[in-house]
Short mmCIF file of C-alpha atoms in Angstrom, two decimals:
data_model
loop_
_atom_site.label_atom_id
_atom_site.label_comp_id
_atom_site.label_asym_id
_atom_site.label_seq_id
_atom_site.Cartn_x
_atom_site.Cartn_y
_atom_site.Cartn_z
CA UNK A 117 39.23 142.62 138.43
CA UNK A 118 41.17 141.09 141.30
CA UNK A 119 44.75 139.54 140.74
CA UNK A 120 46.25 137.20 143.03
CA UNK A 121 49.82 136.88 142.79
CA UNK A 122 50.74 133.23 145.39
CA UNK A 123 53.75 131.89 143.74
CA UNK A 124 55.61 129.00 146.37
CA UNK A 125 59.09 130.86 147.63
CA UNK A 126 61.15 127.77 147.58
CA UNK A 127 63.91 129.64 149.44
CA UNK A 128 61.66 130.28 152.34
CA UNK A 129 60.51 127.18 152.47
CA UNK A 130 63.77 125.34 152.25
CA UNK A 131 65.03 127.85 154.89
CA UNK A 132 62.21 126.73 156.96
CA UNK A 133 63.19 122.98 156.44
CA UNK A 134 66.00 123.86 157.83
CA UNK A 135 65.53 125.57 160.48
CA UNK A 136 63.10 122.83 161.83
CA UNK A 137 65.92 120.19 161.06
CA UNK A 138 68.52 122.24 162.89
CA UNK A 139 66.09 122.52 165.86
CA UNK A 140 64.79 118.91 165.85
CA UNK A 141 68.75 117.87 165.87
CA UNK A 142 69.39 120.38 168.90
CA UNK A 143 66.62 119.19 171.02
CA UNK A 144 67.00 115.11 169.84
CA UNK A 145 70.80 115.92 170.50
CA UNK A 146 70.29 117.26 174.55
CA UNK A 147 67.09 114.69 175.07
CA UNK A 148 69.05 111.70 174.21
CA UNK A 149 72.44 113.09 176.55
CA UNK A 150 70.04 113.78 179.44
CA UNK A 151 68.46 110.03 178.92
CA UNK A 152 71.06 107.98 177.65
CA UNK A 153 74.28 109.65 178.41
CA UNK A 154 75.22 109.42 174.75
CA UNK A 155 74.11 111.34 171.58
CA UNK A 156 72.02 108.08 169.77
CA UNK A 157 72.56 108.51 166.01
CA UNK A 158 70.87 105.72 163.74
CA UNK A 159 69.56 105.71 159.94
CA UNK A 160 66.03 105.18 160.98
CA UNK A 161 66.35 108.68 163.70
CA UNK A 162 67.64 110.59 160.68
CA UNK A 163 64.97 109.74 158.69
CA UNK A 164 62.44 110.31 161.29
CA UNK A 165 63.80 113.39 161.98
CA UNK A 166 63.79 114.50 158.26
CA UNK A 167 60.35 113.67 157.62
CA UNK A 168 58.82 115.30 160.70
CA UNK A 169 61.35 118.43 159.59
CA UNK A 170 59.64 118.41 155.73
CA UNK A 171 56.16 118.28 157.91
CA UNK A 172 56.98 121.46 160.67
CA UNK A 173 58.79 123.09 157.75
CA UNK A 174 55.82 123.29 155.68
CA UNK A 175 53.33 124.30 158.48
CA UNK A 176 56.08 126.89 159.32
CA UNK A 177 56.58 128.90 156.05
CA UNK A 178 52.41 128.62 155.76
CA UNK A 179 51.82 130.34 158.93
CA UNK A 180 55.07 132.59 158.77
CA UNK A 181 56.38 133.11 155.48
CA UNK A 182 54.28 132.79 152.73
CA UNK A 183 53.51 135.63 151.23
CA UNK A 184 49.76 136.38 149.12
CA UNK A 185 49.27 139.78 147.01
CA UNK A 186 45.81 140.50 146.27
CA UNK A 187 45.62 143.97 144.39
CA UNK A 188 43.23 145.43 141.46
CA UNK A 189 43.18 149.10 140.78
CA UNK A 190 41.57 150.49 143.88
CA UNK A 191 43.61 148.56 146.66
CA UNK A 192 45.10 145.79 148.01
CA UNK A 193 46.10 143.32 150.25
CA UNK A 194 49.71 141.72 151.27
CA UNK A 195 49.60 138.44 153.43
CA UNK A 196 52.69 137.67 154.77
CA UNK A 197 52.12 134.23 157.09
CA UNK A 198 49.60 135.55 158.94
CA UNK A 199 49.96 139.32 158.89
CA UNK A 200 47.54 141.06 156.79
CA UNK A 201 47.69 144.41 155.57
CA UNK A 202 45.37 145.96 153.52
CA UNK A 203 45.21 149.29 151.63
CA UNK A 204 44.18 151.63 148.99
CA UNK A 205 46.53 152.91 146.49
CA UNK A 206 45.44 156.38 146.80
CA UNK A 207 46.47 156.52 150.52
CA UNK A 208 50.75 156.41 149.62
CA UNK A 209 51.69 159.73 148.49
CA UNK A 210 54.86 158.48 146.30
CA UNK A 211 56.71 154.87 145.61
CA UNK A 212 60.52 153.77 144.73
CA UNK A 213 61.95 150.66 143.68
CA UNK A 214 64.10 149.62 146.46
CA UNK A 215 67.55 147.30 145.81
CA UNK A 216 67.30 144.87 149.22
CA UNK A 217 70.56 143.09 147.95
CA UNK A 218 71.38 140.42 145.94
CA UNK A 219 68.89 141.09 143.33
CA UNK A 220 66.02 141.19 145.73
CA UNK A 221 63.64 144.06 144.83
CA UNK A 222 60.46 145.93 146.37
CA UNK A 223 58.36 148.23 145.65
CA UNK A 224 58.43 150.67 148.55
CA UNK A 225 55.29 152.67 149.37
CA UNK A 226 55.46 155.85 151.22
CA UNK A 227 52.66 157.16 153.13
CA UNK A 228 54.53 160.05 154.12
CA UNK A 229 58.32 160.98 154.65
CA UNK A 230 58.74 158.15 157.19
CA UNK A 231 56.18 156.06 156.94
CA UNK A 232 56.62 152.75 154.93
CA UNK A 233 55.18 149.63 153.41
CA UNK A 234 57.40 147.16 151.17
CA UNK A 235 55.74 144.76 148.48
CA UNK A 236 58.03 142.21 147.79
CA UNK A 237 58.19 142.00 144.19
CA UNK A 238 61.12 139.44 143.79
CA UNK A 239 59.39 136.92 146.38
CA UNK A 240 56.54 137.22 144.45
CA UNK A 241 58.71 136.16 141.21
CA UNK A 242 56.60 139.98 139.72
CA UNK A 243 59.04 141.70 137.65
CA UNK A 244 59.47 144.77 139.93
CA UNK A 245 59.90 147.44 137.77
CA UNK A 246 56.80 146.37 136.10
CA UNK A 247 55.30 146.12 139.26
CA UNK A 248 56.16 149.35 140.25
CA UNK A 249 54.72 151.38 137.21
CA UNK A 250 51.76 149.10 137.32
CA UNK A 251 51.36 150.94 140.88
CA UNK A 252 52.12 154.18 139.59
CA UNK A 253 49.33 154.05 137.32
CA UNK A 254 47.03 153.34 139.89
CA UNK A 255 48.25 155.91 141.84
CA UNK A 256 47.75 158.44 139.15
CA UNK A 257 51.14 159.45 138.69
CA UNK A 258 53.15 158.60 135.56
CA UNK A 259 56.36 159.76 135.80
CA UNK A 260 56.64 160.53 131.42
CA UNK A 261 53.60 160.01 129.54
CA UNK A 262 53.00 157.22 127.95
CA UNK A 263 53.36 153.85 129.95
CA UNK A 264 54.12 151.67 126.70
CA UNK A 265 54.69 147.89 127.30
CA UNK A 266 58.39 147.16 126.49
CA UNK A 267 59.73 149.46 128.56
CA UNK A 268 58.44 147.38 131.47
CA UNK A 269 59.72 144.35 130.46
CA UNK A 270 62.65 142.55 131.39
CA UNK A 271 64.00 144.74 134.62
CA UNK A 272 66.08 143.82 136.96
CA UNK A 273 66.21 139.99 136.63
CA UNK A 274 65.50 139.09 139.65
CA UNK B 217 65.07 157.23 126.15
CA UNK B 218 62.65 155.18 128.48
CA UNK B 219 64.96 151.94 127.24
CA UNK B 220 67.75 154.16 128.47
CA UNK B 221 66.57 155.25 131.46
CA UNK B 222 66.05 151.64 132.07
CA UNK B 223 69.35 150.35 131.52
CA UNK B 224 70.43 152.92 133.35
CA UNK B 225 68.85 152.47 136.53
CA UNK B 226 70.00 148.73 136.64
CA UNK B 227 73.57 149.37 136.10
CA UNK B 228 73.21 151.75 138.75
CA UNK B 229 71.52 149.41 140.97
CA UNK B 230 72.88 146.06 140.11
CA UNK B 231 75.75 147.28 137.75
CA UNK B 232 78.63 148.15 137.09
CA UNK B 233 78.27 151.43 139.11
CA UNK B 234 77.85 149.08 142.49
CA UNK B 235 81.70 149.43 142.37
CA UNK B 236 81.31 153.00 143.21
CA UNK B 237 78.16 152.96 145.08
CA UNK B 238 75.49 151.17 146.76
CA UNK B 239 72.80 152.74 144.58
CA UNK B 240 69.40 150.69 146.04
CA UNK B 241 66.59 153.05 145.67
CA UNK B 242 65.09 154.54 142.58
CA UNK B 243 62.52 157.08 142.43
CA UNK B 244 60.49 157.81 138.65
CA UNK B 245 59.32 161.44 138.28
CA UNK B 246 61.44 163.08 140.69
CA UNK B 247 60.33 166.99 142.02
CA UNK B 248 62.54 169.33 143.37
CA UNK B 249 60.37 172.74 143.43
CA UNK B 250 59.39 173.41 140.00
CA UNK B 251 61.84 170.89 138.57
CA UNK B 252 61.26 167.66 137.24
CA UNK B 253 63.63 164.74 137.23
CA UNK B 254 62.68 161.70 135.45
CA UNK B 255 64.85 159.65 137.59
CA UNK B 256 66.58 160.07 140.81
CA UNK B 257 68.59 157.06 142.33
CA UNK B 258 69.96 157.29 145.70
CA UNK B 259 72.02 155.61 148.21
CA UNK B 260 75.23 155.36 150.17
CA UNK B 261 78.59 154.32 149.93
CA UNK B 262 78.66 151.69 152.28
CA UNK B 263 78.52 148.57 150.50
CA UNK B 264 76.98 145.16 152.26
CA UNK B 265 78.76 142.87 151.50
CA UNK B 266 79.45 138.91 152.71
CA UNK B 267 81.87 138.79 156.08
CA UNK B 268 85.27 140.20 154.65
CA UNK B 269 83.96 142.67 152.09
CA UNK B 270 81.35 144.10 154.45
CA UNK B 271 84.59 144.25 157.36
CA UNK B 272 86.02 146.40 154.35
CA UNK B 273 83.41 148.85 153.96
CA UNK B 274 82.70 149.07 157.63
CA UNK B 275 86.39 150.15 158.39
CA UNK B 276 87.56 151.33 154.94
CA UNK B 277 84.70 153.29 153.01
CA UNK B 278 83.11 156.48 154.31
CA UNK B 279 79.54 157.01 155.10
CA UNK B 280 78.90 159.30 151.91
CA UNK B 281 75.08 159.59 150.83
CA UNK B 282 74.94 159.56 147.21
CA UNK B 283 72.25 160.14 144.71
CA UNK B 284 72.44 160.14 140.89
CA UNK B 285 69.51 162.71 138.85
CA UNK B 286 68.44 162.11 135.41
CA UNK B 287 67.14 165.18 133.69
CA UNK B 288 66.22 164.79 129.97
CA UNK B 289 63.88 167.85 129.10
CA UNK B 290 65.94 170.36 126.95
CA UNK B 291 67.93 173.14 128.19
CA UNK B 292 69.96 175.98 127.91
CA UNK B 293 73.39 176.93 129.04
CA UNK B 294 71.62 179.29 131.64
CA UNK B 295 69.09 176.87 132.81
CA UNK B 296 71.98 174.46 133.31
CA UNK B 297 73.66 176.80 135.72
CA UNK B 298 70.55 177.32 137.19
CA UNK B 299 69.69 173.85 137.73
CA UNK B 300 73.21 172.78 138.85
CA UNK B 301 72.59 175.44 141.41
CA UNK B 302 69.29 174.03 142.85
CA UNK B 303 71.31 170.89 142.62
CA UNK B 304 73.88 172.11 145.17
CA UNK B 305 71.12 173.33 147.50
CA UNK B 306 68.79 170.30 147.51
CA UNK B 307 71.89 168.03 148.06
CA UNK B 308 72.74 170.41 151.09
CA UNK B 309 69.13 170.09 152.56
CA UNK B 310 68.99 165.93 151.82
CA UNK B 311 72.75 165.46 153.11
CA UNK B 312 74.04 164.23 150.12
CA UNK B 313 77.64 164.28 149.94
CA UNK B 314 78.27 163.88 146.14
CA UNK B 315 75.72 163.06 143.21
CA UNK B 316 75.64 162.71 139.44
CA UNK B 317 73.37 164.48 137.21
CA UNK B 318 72.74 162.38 133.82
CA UNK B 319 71.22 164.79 131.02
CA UNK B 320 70.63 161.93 127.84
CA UNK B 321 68.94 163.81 124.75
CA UNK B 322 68.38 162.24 121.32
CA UNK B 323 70.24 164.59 119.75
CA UNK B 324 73.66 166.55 119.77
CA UNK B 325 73.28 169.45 122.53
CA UNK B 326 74.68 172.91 121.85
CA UNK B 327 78.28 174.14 121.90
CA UNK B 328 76.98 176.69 125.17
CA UNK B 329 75.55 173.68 126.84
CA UNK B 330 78.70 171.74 126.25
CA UNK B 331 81.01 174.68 126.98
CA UNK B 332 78.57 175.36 129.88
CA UNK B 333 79.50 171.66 131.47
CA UNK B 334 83.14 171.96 130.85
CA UNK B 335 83.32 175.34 133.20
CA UNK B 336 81.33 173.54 136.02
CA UNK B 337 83.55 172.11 138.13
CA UNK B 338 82.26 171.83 141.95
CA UNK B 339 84.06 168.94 143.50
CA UNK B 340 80.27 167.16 144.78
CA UNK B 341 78.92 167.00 141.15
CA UNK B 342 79.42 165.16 138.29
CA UNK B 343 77.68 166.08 135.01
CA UNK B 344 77.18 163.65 132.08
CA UNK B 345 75.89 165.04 128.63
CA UNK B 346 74.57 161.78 127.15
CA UNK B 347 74.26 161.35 122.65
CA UNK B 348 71.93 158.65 122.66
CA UNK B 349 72.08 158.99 118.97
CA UNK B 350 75.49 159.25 118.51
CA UNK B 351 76.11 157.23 121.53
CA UNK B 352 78.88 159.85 122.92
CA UNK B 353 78.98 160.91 126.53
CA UNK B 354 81.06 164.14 127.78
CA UNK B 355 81.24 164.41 131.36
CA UNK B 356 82.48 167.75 133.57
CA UNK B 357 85.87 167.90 134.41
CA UNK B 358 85.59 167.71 138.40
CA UNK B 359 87.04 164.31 139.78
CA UNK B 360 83.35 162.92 140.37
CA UNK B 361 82.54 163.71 136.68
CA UNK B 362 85.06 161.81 135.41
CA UNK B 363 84.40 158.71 137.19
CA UNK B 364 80.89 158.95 136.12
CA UNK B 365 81.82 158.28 132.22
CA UNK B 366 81.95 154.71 132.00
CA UNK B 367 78.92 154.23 134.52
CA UNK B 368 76.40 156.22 131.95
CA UNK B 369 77.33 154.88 128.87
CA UNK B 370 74.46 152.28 128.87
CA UNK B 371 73.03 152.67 125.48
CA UNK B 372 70.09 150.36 124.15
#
């Protein structure tokens, strides 16, 4: 059975808030020198500005950031915005738990020495090492035996 | 053990032993040859770090590639040797420049094997005999051994 994993990554999405808000500011900023000679600032402009950021911010983390992990036993498929990449478990030769910093974990799949593909465990608020024997499993390798259930729990917080 | 090797591989990785190392990447069931690791956990010695501390590693802290083995099958003072051996040459071929080797056992080990860790003394490795019942560690004497001590001693 399928599993989708589509949690909201509020830190993406308030970094795409942002973003939009710092942009909208920029270009209100040089339109209103080039028109008016003078930087107009008012409380309803703010506002404006705000609410149109919350709007592109949205559509921007939808179509960019937003990140969908389909996977059952066979294969699976990552979404990130609008990049898809599908696969089948059998086709990585080996996987690691990778430390991106500040408590931000994948699960890196190797194809070969070189050759890479990251799920993002921590964005997908998965518990990665979980995640990552979950994945050996379906890979047929378990690394000692048996896979009981508490040792998967509760590793790294993330 | 498992709960070990757990706790183990996060205060590598987001522990304690980040003050030594930037351990990030953690592989389960680790082959070298015929040899089996249950854990290997590599990385560097370049910390990233926020504006000053990353200055600080970038003009302080050498570019050493680190890795830390766990091996928890049982062994003999001669296999030991053997294995600390295959050690050397692996970190050789993968560039390592230091690493730790973690042996945890439920269970006292042997006087040999104990004697057998005391008289190993390359500079690159550090050796950790781990009690997990008696919660005792004894490490190697080389410099790298001893600074591994405190770092291991994650019992559940």
């Amino acid at each position: 059975m399928k599993r989708r994993i589509a949690p909201l990554q509020i830190g993406d999405l308030f970094k795409s808030i942002f973003l939009m808000l710092l942009l909208i500011t920029i270009l209100w900023a040089v339109t209103s020198l080039l028109l008016f000679r003078d930087i107009l600032v008012s409380r309803p402009l703010l506002v404006m500005n705000l609410v149109l950021s919350l709007f592109l911010g949205w559509f921007f983390y939808r179509y960019y950031r937003h990140t969908i992990f389909i996977y059952d036993e066979e294969g699976f498929e990552l979404r990130q915005g609008r990049r898809v990449v599908q696969g089948r478990w059998k086709e990585y030769s080996s996987l690691s738990l990778f430390h991106l910093g500040r408590g931000d974990f994948v699960v890196r799949l190797y194809r070969d020495e070189e050759e890479f593909l990251d799920l993002p465990a921590s964005a997908l608020r998965l518990d990665p090492s979980r995640l990552r024997f979950e994945v050996m499993k379906f890979m047929g390798k378990n690394p000692t035996g048996s896979l009981n259930e508490k040792r998967l729990d509760n590793f790294p917080a993330s | 053990m498992e709960e070990y090797l757990l706790r183990l591989e996060k205060n590598l990785m987001v522990g304690s032993a980040r003050w030594v190392a930037d351990f990030r990447e953690s592989f389960r069931g680790y082959q070298i040859e015929d040899t089996h690791f249950d854990m290997m956990v590599r990385g560097g010695m370049k910390i990233k770090g926020f504006l000053l501390s990353r200055l600080f590693s970038f003009l302080v802290m050498p570019n050493y590639q680190v890795a830390c083995f766990v091996y928890s099958q049982e062994l003999e003072a001669s296999t030991l040797r053997s294995l600390v051996r295959r050690l050397l040459e692996h970190m050789k071929e993968m560039g390592l420049d230091w690493a730790w080797l973690v042996i945890p056992k439920e269970g006292a080990f042997s006087e040999k094997v104990q004697k057998a860790v005391e008289k190993i003394d390359y500079r690159e490795i550090g050796i950790a005999l781990v009690d997990l019942a008696a919660r005792e560690v004894s490490t190697n004497p080389s410099y790298v051994g001893k600074q591994m001590g405190r770092h291991v001693r994650c019992f559940p």
